[in-house]
PDB file of C-alpha atoms in Angstrom:
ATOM      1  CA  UNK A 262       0.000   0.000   0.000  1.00  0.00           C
ATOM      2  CA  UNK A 263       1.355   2.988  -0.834  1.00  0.00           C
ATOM      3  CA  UNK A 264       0.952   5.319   2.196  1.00  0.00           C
ATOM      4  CA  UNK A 265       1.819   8.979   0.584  1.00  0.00           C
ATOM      5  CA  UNK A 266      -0.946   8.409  -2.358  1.00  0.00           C
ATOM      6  CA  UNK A 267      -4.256  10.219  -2.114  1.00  0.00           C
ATOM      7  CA  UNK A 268      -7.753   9.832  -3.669  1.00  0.00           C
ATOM      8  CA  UNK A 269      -7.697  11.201  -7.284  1.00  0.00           C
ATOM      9  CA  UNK A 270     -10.774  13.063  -8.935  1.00  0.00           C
ATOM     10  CA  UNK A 271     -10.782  12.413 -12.778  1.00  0.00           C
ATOM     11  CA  UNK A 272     -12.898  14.283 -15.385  1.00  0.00           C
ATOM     12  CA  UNK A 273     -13.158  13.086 -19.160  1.00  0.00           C
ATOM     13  CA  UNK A 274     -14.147  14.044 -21.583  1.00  0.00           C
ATOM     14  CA  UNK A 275     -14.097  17.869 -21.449  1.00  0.00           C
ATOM     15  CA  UNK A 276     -13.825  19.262 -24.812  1.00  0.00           C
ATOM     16  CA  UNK A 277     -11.981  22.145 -25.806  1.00  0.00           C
ATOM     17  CA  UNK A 278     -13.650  23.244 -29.496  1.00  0.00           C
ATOM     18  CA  UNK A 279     -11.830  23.278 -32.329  1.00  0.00           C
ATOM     19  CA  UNK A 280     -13.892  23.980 -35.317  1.00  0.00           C
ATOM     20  CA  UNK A 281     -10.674  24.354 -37.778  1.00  0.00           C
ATOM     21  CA  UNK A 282      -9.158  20.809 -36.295  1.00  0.00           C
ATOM     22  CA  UNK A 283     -11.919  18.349 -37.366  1.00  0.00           C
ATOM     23  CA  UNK A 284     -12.700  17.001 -34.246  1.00  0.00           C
ATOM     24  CA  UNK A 285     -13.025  19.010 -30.639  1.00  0.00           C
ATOM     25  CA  UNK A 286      -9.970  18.300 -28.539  1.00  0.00           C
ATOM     26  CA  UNK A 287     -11.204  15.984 -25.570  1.00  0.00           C
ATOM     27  CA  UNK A 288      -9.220  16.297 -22.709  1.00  0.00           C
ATOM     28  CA  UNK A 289      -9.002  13.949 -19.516  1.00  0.00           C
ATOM     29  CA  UNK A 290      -8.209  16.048 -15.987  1.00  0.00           C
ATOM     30  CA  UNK A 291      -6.939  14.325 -13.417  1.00  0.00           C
ATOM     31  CA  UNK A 292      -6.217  15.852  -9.597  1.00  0.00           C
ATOM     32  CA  UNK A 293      -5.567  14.795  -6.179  1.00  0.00           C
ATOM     33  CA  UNK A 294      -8.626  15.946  -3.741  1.00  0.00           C
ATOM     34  CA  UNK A 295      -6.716  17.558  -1.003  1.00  0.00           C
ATOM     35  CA  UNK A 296      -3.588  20.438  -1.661  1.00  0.00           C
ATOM     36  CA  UNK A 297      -2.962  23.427  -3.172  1.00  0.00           C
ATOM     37  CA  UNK A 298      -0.529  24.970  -5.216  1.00  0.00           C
ATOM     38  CA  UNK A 299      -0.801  21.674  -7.450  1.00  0.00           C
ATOM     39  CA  UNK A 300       1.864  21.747 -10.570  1.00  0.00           C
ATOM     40  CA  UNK A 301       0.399  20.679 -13.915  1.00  0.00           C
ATOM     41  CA  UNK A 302       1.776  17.827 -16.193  1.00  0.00           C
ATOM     42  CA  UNK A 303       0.509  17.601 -19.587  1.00  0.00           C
ATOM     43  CA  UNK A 304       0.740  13.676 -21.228  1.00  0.00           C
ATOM     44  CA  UNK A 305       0.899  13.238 -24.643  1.00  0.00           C
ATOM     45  CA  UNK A 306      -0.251   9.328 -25.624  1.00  0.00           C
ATOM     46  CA  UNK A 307       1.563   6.961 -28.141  1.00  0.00           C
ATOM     47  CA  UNK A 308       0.589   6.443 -31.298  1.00  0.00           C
ATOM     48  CA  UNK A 309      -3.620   5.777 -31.398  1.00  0.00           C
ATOM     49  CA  UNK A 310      -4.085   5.935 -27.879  1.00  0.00           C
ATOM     50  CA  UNK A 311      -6.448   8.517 -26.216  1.00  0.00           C
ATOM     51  CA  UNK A 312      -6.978   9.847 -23.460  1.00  0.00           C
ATOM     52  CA  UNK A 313      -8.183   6.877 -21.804  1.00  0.00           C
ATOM     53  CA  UNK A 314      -4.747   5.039 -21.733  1.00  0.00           C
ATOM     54  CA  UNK A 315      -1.909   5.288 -19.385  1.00  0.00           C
ATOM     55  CA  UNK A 316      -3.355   4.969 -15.993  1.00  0.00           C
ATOM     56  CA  UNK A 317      -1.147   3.496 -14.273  1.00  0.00           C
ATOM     57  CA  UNK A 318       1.206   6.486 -14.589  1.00  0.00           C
ATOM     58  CA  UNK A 319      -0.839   9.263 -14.932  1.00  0.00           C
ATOM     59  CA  UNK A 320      -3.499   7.940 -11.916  1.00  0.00           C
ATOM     60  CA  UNK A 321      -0.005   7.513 -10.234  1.00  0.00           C
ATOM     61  CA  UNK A 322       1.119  11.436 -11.009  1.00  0.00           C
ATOM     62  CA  UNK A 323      -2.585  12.856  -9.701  1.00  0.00           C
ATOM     63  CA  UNK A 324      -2.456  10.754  -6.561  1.00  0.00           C
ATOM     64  CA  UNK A 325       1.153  12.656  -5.776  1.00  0.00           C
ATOM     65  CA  UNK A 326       0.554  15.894  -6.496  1.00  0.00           C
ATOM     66  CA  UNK A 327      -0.175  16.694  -9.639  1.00  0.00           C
ATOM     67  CA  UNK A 328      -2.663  17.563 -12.146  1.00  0.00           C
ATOM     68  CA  UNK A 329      -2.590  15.540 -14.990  1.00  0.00           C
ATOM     69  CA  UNK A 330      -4.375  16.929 -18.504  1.00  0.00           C
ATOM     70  CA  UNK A 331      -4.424  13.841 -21.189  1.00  0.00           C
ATOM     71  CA  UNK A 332      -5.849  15.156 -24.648  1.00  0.00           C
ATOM     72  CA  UNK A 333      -6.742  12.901 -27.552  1.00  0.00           C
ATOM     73  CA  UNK A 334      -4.524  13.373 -30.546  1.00  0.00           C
ATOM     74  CA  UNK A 335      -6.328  13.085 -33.966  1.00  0.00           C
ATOM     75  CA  UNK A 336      -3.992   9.798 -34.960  1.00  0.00           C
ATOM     76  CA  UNK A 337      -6.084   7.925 -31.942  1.00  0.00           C
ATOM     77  CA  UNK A 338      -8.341   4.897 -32.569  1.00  0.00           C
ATOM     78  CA  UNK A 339     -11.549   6.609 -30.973  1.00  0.00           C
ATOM     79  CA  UNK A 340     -11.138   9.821 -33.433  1.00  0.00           C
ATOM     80  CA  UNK A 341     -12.869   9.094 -37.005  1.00  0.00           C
ATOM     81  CA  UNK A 342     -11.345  11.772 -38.601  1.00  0.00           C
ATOM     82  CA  UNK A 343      -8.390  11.613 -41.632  1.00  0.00           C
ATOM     83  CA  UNK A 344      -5.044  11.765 -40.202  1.00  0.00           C
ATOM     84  CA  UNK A 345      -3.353  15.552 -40.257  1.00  0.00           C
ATOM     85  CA  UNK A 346      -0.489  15.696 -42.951  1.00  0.00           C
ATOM     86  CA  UNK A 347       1.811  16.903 -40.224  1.00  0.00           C
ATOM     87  CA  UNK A 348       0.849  14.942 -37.803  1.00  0.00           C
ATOM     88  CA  UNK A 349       3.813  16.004 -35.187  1.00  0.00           C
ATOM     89  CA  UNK A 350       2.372  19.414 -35.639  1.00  0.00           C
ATOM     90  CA  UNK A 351      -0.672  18.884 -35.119  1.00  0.00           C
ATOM     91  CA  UNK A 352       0.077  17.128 -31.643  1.00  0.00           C
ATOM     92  CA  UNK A 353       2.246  19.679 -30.599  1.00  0.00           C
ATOM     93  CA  UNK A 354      -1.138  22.453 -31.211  1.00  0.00           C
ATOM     94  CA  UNK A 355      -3.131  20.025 -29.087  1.00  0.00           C
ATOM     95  CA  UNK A 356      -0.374  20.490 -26.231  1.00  0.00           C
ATOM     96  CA  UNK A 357      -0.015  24.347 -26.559  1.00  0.00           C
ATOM     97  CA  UNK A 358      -3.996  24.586 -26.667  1.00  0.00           C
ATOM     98  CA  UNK A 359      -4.358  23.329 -23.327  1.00  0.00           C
ATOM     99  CA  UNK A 360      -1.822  25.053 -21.816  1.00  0.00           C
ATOM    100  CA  UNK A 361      -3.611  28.156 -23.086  1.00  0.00           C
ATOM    101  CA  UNK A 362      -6.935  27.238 -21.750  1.00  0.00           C
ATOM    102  CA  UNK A 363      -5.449  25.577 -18.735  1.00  0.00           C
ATOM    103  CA  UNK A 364      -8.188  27.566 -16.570  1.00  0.00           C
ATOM    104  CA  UNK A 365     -10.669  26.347 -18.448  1.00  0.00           C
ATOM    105  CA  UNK A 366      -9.833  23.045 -17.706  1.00  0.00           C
ATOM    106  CA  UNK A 367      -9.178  23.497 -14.240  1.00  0.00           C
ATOM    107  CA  UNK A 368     -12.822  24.639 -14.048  1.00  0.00           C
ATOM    108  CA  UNK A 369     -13.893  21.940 -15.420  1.00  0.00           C
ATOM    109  CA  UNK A 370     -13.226  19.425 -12.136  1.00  0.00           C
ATOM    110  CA  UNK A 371     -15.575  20.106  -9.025  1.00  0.00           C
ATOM    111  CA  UNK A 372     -13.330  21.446  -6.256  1.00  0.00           C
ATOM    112  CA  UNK A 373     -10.336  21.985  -8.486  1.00  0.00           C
ATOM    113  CA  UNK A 374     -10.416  26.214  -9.294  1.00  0.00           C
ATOM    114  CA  UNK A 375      -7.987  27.945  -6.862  1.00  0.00           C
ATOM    115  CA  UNK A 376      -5.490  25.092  -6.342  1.00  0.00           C
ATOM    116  CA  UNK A 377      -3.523  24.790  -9.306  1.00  0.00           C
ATOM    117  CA  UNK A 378      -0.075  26.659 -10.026  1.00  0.00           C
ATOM    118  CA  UNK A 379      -0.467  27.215 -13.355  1.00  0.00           C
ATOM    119  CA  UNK A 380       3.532  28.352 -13.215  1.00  0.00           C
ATOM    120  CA  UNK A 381       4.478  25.220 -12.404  1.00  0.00           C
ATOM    121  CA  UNK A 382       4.205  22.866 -15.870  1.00  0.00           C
ATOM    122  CA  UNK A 383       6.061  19.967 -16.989  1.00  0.00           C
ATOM    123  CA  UNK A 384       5.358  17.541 -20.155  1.00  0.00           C
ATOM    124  CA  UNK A 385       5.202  14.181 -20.791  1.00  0.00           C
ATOM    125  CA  UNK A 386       4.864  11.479 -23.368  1.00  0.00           C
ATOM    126  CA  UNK A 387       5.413   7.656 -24.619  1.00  0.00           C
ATOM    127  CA  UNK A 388       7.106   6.864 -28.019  1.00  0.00           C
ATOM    128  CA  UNK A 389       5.472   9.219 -30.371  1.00  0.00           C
ATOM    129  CA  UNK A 390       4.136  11.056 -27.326  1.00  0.00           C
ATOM    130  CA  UNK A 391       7.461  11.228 -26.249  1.00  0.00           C
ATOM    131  CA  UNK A 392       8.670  13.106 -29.407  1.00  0.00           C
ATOM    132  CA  UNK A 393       5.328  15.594 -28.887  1.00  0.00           C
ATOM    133  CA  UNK A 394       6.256  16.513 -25.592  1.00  0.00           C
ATOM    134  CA  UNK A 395       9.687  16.934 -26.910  1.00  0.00           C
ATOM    135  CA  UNK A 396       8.707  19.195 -29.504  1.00  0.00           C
ATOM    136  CA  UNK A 397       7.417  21.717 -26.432  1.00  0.00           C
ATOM    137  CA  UNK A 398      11.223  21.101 -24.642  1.00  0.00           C
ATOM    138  CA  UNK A 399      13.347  22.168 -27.921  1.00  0.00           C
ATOM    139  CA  UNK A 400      13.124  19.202 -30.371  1.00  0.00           C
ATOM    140  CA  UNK A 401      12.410  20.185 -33.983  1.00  0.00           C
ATOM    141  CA  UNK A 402      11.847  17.487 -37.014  1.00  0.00           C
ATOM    142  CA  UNK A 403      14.001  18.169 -40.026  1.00  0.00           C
ATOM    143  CA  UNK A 404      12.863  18.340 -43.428  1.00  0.00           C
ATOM    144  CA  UNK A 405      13.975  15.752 -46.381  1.00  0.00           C
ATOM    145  CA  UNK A 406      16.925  18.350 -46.726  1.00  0.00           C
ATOM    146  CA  UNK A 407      17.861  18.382 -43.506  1.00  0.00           C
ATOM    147  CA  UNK A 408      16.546  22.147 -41.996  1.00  0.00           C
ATOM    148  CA  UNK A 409      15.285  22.288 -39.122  1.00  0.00           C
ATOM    149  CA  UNK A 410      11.255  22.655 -39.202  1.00  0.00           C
ATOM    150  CA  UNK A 411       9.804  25.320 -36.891  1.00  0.00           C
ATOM    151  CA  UNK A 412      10.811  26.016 -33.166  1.00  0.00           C
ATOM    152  CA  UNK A 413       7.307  24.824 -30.994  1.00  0.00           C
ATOM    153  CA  UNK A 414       9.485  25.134 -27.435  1.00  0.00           C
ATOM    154  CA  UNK A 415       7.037  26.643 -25.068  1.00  0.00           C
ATOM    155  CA  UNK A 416       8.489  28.597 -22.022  1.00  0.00           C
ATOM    156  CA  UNK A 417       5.728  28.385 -19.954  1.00  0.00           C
ATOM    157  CA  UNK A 418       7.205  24.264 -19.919  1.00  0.00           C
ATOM    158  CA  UNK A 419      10.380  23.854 -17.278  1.00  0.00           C
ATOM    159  CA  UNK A 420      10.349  20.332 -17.183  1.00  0.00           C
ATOM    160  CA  UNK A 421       9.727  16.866 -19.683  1.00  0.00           C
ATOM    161  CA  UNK A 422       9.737  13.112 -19.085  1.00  0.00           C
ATOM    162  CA  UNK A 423      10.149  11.243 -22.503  1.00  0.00           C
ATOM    163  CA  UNK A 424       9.465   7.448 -22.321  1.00  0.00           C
ATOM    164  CA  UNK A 425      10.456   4.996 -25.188  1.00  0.00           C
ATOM    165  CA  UNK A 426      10.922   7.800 -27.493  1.00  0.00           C
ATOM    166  CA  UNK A 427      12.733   7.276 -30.978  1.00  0.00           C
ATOM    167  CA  UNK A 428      16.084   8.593 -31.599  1.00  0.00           C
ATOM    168  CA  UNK A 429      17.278  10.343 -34.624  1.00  0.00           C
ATOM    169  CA  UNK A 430      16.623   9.333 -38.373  1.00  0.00           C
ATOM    170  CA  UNK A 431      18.773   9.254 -41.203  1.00  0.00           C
ATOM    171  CA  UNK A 432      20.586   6.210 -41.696  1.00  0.00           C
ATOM    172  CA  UNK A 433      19.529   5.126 -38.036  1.00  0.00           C
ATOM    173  CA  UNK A 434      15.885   3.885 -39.594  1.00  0.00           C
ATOM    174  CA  UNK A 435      14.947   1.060 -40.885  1.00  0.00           C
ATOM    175  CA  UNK A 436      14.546   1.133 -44.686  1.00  0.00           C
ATOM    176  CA  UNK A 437      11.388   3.185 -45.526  1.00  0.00           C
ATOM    177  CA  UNK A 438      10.663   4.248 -42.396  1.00  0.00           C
ATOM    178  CA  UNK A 439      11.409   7.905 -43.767  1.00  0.00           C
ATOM    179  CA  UNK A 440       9.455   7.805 -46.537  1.00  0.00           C
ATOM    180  CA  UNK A 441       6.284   6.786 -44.384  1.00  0.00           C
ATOM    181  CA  UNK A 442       7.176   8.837 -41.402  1.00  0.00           C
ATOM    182  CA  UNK A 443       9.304  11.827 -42.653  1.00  0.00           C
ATOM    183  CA  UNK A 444       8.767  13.219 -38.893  1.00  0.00           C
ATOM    184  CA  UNK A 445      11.188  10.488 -37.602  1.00  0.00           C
ATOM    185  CA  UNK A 446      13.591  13.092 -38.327  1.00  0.00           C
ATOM    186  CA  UNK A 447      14.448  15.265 -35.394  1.00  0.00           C
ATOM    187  CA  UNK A 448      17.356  17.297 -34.479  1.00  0.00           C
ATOM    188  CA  UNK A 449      17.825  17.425 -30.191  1.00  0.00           C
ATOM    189  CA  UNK A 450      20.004  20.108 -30.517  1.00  0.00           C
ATOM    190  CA  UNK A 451      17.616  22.587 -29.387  1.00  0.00           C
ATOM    191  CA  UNK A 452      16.447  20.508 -26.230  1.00  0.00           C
ATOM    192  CA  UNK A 453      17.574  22.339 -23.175  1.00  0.00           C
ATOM    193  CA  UNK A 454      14.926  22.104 -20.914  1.00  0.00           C
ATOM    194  CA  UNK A 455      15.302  19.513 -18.022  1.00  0.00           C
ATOM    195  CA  UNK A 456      14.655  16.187 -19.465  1.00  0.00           C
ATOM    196  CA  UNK A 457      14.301  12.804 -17.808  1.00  0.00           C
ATOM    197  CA  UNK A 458      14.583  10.027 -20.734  1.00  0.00           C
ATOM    198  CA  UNK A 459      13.449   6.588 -19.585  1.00  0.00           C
ATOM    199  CA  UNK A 460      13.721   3.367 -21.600  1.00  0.00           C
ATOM    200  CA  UNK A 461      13.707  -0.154 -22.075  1.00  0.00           C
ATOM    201  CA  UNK A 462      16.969  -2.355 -22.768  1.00  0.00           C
ATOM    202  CA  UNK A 463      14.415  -4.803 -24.438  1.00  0.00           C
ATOM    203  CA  UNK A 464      13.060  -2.239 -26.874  1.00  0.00           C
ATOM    204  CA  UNK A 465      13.349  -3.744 -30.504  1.00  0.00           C
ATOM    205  CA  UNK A 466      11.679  -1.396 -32.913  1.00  0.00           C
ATOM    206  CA  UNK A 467      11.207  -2.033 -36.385  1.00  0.00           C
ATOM    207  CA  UNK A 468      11.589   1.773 -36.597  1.00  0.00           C
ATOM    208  CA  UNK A 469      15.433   1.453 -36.167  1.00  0.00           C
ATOM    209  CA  UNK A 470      18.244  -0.889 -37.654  1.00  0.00           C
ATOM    210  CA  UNK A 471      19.957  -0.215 -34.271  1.00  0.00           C
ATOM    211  CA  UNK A 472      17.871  -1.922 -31.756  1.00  0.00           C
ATOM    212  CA  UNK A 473      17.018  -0.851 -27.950  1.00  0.00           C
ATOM    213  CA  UNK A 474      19.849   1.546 -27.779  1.00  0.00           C
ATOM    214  CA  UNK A 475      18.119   4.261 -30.952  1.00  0.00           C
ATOM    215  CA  UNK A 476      16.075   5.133 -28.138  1.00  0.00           C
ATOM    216  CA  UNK A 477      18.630   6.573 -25.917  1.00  0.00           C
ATOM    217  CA  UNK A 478      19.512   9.020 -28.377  1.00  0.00           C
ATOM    218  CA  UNK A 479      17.367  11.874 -26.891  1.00  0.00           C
ATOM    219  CA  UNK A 480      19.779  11.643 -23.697  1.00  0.00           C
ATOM    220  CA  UNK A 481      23.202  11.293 -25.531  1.00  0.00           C
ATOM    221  CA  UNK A 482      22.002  14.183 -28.397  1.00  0.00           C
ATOM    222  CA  UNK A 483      19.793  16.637 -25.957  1.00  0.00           C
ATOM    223  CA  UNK A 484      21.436  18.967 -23.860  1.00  0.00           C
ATOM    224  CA  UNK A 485      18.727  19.544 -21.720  1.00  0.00           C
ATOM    225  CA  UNK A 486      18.580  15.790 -20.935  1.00  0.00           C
ATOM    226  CA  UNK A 487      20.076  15.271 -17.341  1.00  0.00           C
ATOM    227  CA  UNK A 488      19.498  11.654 -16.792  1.00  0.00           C
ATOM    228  CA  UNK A 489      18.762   8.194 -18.532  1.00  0.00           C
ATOM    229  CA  UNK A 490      17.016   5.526 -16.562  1.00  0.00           C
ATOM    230  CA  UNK A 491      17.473   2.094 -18.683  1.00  0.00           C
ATOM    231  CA  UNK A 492      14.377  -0.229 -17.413  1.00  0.00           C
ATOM    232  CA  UNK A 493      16.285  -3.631 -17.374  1.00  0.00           C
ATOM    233  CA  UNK A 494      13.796  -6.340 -19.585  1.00  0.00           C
ATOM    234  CA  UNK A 495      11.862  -3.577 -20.211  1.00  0.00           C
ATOM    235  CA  UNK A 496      10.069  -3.804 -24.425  1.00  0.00           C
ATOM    236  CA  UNK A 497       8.175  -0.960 -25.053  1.00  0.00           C
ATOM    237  CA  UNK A 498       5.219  -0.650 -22.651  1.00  0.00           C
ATOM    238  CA  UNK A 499       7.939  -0.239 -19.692  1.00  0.00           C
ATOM    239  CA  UNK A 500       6.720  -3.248 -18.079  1.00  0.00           C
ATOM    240  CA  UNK A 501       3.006  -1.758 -18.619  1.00  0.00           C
ATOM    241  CA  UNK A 502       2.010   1.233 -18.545  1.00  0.00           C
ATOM    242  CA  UNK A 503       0.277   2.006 -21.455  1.00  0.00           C
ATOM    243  CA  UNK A 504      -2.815   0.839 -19.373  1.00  0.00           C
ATOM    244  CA  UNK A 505      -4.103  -1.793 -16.919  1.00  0.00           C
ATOM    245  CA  UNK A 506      -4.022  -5.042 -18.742  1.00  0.00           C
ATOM    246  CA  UNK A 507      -3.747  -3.752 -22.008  1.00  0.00           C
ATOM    247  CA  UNK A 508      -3.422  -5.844 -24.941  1.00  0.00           C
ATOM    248  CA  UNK A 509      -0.042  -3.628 -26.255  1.00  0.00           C
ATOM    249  CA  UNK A 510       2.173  -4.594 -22.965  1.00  0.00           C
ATOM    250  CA  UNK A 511       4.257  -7.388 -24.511  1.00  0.00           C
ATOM    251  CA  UNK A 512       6.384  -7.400 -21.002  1.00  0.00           C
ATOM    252  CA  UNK A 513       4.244  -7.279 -17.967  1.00  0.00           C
ATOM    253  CA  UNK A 514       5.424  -6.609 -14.675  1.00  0.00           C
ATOM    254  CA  UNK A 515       4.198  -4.690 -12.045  1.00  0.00           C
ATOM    255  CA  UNK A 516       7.688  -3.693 -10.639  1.00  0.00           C
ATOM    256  CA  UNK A 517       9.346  -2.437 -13.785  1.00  0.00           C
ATOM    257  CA  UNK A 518       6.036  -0.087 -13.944  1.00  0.00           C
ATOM    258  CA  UNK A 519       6.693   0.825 -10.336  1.00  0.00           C
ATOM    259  CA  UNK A 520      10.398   1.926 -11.077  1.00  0.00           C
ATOM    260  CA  UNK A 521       8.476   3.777 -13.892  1.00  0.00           C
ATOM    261  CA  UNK A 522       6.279   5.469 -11.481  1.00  0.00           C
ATOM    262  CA  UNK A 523       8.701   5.759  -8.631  1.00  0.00           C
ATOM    263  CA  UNK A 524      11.199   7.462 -10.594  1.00  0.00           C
ATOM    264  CA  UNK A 525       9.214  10.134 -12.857  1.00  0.00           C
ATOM    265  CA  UNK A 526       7.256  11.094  -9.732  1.00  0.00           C
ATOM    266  CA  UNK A 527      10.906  11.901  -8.111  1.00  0.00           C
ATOM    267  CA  UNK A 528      12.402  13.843 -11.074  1.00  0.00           C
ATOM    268  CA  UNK A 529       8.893  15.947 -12.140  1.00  0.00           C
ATOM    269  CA  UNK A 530       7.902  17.251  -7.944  1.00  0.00           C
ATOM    270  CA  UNK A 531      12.126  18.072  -7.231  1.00  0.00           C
ATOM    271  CA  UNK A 532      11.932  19.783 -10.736  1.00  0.00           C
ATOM    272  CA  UNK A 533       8.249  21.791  -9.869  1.00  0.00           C
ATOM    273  CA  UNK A 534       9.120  22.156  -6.441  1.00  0.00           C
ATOM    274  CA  UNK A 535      12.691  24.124  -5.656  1.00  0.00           C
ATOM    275  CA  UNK A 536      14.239  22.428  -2.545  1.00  0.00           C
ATOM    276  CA  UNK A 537      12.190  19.504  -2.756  1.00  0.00           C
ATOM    277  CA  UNK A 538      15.143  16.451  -2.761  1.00  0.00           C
ATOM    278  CA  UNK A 539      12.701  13.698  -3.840  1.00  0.00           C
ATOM    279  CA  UNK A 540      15.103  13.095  -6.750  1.00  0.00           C
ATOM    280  CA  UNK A 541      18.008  12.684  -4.904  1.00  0.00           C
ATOM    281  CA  UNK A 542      16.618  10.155  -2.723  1.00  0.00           C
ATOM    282  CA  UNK A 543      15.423   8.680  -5.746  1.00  0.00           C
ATOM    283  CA  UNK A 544      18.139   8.247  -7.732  1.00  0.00           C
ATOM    284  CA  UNK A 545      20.393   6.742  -4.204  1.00  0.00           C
ATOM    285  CA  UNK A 546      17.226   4.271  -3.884  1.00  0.00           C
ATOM    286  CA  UNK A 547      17.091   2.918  -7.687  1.00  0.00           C
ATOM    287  CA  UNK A 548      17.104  -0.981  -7.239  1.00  0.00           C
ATOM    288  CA  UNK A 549      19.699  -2.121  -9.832  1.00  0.00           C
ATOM    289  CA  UNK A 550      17.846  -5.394 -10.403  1.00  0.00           C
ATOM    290  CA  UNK A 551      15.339  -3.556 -11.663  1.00  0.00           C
ATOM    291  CA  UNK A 552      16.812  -0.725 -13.366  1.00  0.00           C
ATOM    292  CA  UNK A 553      19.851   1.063 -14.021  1.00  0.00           C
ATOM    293  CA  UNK A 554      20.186   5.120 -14.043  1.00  0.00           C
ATOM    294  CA  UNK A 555      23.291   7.582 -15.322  1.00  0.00           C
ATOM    295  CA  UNK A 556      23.435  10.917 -14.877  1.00  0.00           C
ATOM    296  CA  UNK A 557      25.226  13.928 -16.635  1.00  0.00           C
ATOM    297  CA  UNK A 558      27.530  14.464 -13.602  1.00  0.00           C
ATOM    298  CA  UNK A 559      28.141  10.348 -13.360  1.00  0.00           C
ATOM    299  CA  UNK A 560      27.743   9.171 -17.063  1.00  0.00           C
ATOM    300  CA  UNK A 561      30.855   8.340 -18.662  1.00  0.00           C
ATOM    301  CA  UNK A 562      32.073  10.583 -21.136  1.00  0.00           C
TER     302      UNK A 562
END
């Protein structure tokens, strides 16, 4: 039982509308009952998703602190609309939309007006999640002759958590992987906010010609990455949690989602909240059977 959680009020869907986007962007809100002052993570969902997925890290976030806004991208499964032609794009609109009607939102949950620090933000997201939240923390998607596409870093965002996110293109795909996904393409140069890139040493995508390690590139390439935390068996769910029992999770196991939980939940509240040393304690308190974690001031060179 874990003794420091608390009950968590959720509220889906509230729609934002969007008449020039094809579809309204529904949005999940998530919040502990009890504090104030509460900082705001925004979670952007892997490919098809919705907002319905990833409970058992974002239920995790609300119930220590934080409020937790999940929209619905337009690539999800529930949306029956065509697929934007920039799809990156149009993810990283759905995350700046909400963090410009971030009261509205808030308004939206009973009880919830009057407790949020709307200062206080931080993004999140899992595989092509992870590269929309990256978008927000400096990452930019080259074009087929190698410019950089527009700058979509928000600096109202001071912190990111990317989770099985791909690494960079060029000859590091797999053959025609560029052709179908021209936005596996990014350049980290420009990420310099405070990152936190988690992975899984079991991650084989057919993205990639070089296996689980591709996805440690946003680490090694961004400079606002500080630390890598390498989930040891971990595929691509992280042990799970895309959702509770969900069909995706090829590696199941509720510890390697704990480390998951655990570990973001450090890094995001020490990051939010100045003098808080939850991350410290964290990373001195990483079991190395279950993960393994390097740091900018400990990684080798």
């Amino acid at each position: 039982m874990d003794v420091n959680a608390v009950p968590v009020v959720s509220v889906a869907p509230v729609s934002l509308p969007s008449p020039d986007r094809g579809h309204d962007l529904d949005v999940r809100v998530s919040a502990p009952v009890t504090g104030t002052g509460l900082p705001v993570v925004v979670f952007s969902h892997g490919f098809g998703s919705s907002l319905r997925g990833y409970g058992p890290l974002t239920d995790h976030w609300a119930a220590h602190g934080f409020v937790v806004v999940q929209p619905t991208h337009l690539d999800s499964r529930t949306v029956a609309v065509a697929s934007p032609a920039s799809p990156w794009r149009s993810r990283a609109d759905d995350l700046r939309r909400i963090l410009d009607d971030l009261a509205v939102l808030v308004r939206a949950v009973p009880g919830l007006e009057g407790r949020v620090d709307a200062g206080r933000v931080g993004v999140a997201g899992h595989s092509f999640g992870g590269q929309t939240a990256g978008l927000l923390l400096g990452l930019r998607v080259l074009d087929p002759d190698g410019v950089p596409g527009p700058d979509l870093s928000d600096a109202r965002v001071q912190v990111g958590v990317l989770l099985a996110t791909a690494g960079r293109g060029g000859d590091s795909l797999a053959p025609g992987m560029i052709e179908r996904m021209p936005w596996l393409n990014p350049t980290f140069d420009g990420l310099t906010t405070p990152t936190l890139v988690v992975v899984g040493d079991a991650d084989r995508s057919p993205l990639t010609v070089r296996g689980p390690e591709w996805m440690t590139d946003p680490y090694r390439l961004a400079p606002g990455a500080t630390d890598l935390l390498t989930v040891l068996g971990g595929e691509h769910s992280l042990g799970g949690i895309p959702g509770y029992e969900a069909a995706e999770t090829t590696d199941e196991d509720p510890a390697r989602v704990a480390v998951v939980q655990r570990t973001t939940t450090a890094y995001l509240r020490s990051a939010l909240e100045p003098g808080d040393d939850a991350w410290a304690r964290a990373r001195e308190s990483v079991d190395p059977a279950l993960a393994r974690l390097e740091s900018r001031d400990t990684a080798p060179a």
